[in-house]
PDB file of C-alpha atoms and ligand atoms in Angstrom:
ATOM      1  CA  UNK G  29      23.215  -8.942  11.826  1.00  0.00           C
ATOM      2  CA  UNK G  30      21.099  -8.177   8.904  1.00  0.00           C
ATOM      3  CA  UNK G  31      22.680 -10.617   5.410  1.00  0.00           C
ATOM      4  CA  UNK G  32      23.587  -7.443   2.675  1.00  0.00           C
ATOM      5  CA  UNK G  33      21.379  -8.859   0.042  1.00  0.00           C
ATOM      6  CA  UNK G  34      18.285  -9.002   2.103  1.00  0.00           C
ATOM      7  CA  UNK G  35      18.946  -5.179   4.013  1.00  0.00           C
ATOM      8  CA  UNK G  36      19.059  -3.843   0.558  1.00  0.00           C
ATOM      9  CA  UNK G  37      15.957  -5.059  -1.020  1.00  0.00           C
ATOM     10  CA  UNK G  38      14.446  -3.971   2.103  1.00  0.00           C
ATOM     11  CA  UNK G  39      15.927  -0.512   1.398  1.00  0.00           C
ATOM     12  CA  UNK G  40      14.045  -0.421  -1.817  1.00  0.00           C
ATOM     13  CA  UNK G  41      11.166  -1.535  -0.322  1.00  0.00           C
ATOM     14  CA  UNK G  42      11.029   1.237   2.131  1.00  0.00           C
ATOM     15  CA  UNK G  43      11.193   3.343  -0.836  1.00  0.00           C
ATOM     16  CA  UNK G  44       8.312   1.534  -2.624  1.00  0.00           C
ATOM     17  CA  UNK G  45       6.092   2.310   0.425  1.00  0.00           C
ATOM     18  CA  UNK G  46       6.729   5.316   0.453  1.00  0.00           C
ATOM     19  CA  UNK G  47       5.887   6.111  -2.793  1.00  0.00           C
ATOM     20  CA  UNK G  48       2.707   4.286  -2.337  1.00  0.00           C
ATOM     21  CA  UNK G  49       1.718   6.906   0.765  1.00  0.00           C
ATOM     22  CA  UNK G  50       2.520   9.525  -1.223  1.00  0.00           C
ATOM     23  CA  UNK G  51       0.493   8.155  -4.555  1.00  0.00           C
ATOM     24  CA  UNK G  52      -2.374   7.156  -2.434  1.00  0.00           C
ATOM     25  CA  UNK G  53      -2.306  10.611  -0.338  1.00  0.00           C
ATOM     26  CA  UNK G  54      -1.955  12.627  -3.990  1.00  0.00           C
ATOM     27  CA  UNK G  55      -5.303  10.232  -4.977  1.00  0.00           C
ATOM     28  CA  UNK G  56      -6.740  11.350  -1.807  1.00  0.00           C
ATOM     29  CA  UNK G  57      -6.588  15.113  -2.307  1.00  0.00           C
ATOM     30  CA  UNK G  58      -7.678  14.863  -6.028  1.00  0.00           C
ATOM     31  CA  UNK G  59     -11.025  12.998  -4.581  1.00  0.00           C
ATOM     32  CA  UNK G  60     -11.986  15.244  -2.186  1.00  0.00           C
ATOM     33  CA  UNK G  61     -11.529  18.103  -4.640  1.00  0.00           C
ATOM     34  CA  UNK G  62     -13.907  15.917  -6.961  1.00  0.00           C
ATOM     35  CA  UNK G  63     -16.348  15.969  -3.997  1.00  0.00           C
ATOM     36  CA  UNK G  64     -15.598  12.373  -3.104  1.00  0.00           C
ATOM     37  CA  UNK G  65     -15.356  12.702   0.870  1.00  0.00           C
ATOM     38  CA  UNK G  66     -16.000   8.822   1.485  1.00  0.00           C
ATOM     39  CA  UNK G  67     -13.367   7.787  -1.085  1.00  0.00           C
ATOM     40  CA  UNK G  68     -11.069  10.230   0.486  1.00  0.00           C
ATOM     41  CA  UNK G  69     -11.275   9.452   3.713  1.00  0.00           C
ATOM     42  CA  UNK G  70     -10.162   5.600   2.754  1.00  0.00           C
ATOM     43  CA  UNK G  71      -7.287   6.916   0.925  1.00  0.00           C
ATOM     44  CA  UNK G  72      -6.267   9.300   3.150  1.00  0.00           C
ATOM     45  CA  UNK G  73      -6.173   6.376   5.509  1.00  0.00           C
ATOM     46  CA  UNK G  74      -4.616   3.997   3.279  1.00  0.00           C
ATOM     47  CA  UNK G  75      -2.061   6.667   2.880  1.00  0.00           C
ATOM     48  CA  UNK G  76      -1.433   6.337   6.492  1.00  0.00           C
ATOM     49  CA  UNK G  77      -0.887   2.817   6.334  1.00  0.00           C
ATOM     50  CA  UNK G  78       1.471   2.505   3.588  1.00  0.00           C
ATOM     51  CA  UNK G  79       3.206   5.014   6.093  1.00  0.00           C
ATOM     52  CA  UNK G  80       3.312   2.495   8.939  1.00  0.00           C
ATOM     53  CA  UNK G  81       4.098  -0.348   6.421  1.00  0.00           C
ATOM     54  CA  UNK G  82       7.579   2.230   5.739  1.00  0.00           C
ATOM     55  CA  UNK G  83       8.240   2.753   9.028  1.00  0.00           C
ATOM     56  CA  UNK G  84       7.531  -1.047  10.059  1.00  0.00           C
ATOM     57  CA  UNK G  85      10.782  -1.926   7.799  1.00  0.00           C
ATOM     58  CA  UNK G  86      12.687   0.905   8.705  1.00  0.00           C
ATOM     59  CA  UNK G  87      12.227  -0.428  12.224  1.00  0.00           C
ATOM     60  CA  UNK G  88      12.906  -3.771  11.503  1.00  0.00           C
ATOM     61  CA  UNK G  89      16.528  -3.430   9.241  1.00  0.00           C
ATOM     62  CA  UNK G  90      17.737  -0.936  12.213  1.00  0.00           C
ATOM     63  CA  UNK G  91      16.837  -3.425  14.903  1.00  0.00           C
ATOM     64  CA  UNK G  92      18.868  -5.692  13.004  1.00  0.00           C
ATOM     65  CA  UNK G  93      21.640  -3.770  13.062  1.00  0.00           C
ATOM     66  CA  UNK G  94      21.606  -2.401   9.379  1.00  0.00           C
ATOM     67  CA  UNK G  95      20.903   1.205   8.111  1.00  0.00           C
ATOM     68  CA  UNK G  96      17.436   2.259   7.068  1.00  0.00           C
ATOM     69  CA  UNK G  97      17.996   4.262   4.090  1.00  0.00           C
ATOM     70  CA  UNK G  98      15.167   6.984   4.423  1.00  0.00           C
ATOM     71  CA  UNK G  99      14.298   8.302   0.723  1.00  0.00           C
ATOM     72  CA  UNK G 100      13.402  11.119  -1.097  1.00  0.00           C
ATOM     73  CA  UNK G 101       9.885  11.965  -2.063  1.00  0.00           C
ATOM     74  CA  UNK G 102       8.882  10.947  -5.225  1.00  0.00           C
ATOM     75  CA  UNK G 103       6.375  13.078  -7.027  1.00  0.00           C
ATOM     76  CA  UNK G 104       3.299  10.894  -7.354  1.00  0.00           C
ATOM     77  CA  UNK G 105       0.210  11.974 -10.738  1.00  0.00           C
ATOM     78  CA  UNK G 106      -1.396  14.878  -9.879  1.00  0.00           C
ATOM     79  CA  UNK G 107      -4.868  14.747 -11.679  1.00  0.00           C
ATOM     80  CA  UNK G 108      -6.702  11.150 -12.382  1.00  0.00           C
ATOM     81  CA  UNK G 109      -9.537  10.749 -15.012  1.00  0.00           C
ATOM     82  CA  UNK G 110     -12.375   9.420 -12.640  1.00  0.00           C
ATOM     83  CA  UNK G 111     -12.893   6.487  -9.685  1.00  0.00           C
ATOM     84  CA  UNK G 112     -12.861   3.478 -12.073  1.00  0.00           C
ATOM     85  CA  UNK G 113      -9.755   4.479 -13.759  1.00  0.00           C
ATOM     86  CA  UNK G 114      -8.211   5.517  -9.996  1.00  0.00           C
ATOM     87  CA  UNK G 115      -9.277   2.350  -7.944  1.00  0.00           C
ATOM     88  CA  UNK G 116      -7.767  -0.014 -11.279  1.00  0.00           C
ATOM     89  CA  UNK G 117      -4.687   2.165 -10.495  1.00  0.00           C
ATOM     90  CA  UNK G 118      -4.990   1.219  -6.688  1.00  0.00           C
ATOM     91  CA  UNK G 119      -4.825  -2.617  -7.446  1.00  0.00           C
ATOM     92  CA  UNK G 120      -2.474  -2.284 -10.613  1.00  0.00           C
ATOM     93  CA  UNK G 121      -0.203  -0.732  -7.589  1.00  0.00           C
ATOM     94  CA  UNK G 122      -1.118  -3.100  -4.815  1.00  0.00           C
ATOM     95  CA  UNK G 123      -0.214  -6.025  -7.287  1.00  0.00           C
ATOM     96  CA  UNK G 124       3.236  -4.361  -8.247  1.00  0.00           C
ATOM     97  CA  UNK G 125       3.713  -4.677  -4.207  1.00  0.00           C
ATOM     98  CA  UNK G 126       2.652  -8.179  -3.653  1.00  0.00           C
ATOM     99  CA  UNK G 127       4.932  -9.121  -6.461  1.00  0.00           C
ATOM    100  CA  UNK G 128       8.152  -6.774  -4.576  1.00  0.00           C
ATOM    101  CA  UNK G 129       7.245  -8.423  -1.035  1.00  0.00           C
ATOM    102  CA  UNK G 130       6.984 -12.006  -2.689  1.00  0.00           C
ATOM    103  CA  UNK G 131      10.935 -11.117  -4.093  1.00  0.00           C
ATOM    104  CA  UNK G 132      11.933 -10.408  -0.627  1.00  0.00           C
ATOM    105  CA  UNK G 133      10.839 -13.528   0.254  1.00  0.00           C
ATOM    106  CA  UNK G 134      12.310 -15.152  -2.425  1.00  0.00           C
ATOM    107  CA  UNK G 135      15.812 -13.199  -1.289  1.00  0.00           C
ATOM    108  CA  UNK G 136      15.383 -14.573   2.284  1.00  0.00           C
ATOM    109  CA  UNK G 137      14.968 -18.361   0.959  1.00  0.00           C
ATOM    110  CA  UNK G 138      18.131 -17.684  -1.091  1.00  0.00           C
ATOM    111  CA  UNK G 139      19.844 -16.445   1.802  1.00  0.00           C
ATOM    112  CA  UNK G 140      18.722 -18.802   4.619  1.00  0.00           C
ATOM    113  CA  UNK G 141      17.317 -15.721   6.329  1.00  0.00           C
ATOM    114  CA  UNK G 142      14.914 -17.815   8.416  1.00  0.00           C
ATOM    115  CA  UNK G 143      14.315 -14.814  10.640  1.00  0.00           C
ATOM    116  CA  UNK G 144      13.322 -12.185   7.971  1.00  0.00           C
ATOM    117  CA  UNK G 145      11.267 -14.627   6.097  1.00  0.00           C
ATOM    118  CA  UNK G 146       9.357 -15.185   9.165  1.00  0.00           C
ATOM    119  CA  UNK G 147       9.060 -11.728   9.593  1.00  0.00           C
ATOM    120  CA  UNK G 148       8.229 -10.720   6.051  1.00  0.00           C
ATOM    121  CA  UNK G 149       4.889 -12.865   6.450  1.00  0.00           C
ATOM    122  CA  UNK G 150       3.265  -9.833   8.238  1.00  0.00           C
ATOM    123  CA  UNK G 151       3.391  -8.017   4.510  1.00  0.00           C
ATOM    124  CA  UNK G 152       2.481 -11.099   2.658  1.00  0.00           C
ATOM    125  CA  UNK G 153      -0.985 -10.988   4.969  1.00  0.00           C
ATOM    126  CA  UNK G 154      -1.361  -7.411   4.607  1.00  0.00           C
ATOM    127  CA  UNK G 155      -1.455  -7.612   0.640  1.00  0.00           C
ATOM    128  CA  UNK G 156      -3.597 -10.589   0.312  1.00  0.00           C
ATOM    129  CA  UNK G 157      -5.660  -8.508   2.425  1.00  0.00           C
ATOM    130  CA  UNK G 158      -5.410  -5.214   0.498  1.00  0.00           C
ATOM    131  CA  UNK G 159      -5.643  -6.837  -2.430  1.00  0.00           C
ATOM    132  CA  UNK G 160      -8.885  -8.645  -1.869  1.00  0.00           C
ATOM    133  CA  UNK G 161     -10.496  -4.631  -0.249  1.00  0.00           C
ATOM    134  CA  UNK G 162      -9.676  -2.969  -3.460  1.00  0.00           C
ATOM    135  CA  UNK G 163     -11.387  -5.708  -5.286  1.00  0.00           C
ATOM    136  CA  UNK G 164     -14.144  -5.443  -3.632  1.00  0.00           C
ATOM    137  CA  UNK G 165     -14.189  -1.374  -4.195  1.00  0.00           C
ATOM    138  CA  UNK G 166     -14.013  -2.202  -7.913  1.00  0.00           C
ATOM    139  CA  UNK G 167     -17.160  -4.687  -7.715  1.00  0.00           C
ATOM    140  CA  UNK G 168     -19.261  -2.194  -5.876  1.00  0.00           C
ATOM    141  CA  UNK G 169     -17.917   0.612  -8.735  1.00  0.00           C
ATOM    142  CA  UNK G 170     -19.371  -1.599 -11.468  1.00  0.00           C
ATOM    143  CA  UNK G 171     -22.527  -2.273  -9.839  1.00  0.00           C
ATOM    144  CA  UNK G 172     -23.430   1.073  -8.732  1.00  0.00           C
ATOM    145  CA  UNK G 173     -21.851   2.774 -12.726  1.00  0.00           C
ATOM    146  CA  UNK G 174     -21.780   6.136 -13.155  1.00  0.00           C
ATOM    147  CA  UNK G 175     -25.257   7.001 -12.173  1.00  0.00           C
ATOM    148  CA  UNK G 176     -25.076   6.436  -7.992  1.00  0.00           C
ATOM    149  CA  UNK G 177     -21.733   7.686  -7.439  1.00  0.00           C
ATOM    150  CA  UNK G 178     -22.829  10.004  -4.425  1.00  0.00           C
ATOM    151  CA  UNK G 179     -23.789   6.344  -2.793  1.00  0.00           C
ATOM    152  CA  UNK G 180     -20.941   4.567  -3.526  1.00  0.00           C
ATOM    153  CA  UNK G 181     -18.995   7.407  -2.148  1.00  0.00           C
ATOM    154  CA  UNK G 182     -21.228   7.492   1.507  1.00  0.00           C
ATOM    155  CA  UNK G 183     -20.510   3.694   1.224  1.00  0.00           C
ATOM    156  CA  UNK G 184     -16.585   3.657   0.780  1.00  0.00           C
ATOM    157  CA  UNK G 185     -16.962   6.083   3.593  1.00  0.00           C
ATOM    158  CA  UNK G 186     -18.304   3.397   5.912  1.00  0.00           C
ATOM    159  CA  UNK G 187     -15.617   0.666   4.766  1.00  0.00           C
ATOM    160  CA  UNK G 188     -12.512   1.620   6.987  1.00  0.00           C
ATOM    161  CA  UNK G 189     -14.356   0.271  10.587  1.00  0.00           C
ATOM    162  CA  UNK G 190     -14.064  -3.045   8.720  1.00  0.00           C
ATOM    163  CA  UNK G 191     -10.550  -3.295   8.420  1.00  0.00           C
ATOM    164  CA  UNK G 192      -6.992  -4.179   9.508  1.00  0.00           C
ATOM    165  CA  UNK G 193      -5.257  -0.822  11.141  1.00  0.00           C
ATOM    166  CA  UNK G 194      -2.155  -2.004   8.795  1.00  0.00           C
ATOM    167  CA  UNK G 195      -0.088  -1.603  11.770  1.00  0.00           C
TER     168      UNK G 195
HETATM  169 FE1  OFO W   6      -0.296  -1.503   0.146  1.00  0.00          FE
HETATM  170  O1  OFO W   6       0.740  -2.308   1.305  1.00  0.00           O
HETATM  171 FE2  OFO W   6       2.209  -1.588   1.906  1.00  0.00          FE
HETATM  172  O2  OFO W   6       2.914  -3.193   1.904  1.00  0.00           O
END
């Protein structure tokens, strides 16, 4: 049976995820309007992680006999100024995340929830690892400025093979 305290911050953090598929499938459409079909496609997929990532917890609190809460949908920004601006939005988020999984953590110590912690280490992975991606899409930004966009674009495009399904 699932201790209160730690079902509810996963509740919110089933929320959290799925505002970030919803922000990161909002940045997705607003790039491939732009032309931006490489840096699409990765958010399009990233979208579809941070959907798996919800449904991973929902899972998980229902297994353990609490009650997924399923959310509303949050309206996410509509327009964003350009890819610098968008990917430093990425990372500001992905941060924000880190620091909500490291609190559920923190919850589980507090609780002796040996089982959740142990469990939780899955997302603490996955956000060093998404983390350290978006970084890296930031780098290549400021090598390539404003002047090769159309390259970094066919590049981001080749980036998802490389990765972690999420699931
Ligand atoms: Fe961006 O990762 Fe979910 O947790």
């Amino acid at each position: 049976m699932l201790n209160n305290k730690v079902e509810a911050i996963l509740n919110v953090q089933v929320q959290k995820e799925d505002y970030s598929s919803q922000l990161y499938l909002a940045m997705a459409s607003w790039a491939e309007n732009q032309g931006f079909s490489g840096v699409a496609e990765w958010l399009y997929a990233q979208a579809e992680e941070e959907r798996m990532h919800m449904l991973k917890i929902v899972r998980y609190i229902n297994e353990r006999d609490g009650n997924a809460e399923i959310p509303g949908l949050e309206q996410p920004p509509k327009e964003f100024e350009n890819l610098p601006s968008l990917f430093d939005a990425v990372l500001k988020h992905e941060r924000y995340i880190s620091g909500s999984i490291n609190e559920i953590v923190a919850v589980c110590m507090d609780e002796k929830d040996y089982t959740t912690h142990n469990w939780i280490q899955w997302f603490v992975q996955e956000q060093i690892e998404e983390e350290a991606s978006v970084k890296d899409i930031i780098d290549k930004l400021r090598l390539v400025g404003d002047k090769n966009l159309y390259m970094f674009d066919r590049d981001i495009l080749g980036m998802r093979g490389n990765e972690s399904s999420g699931a």
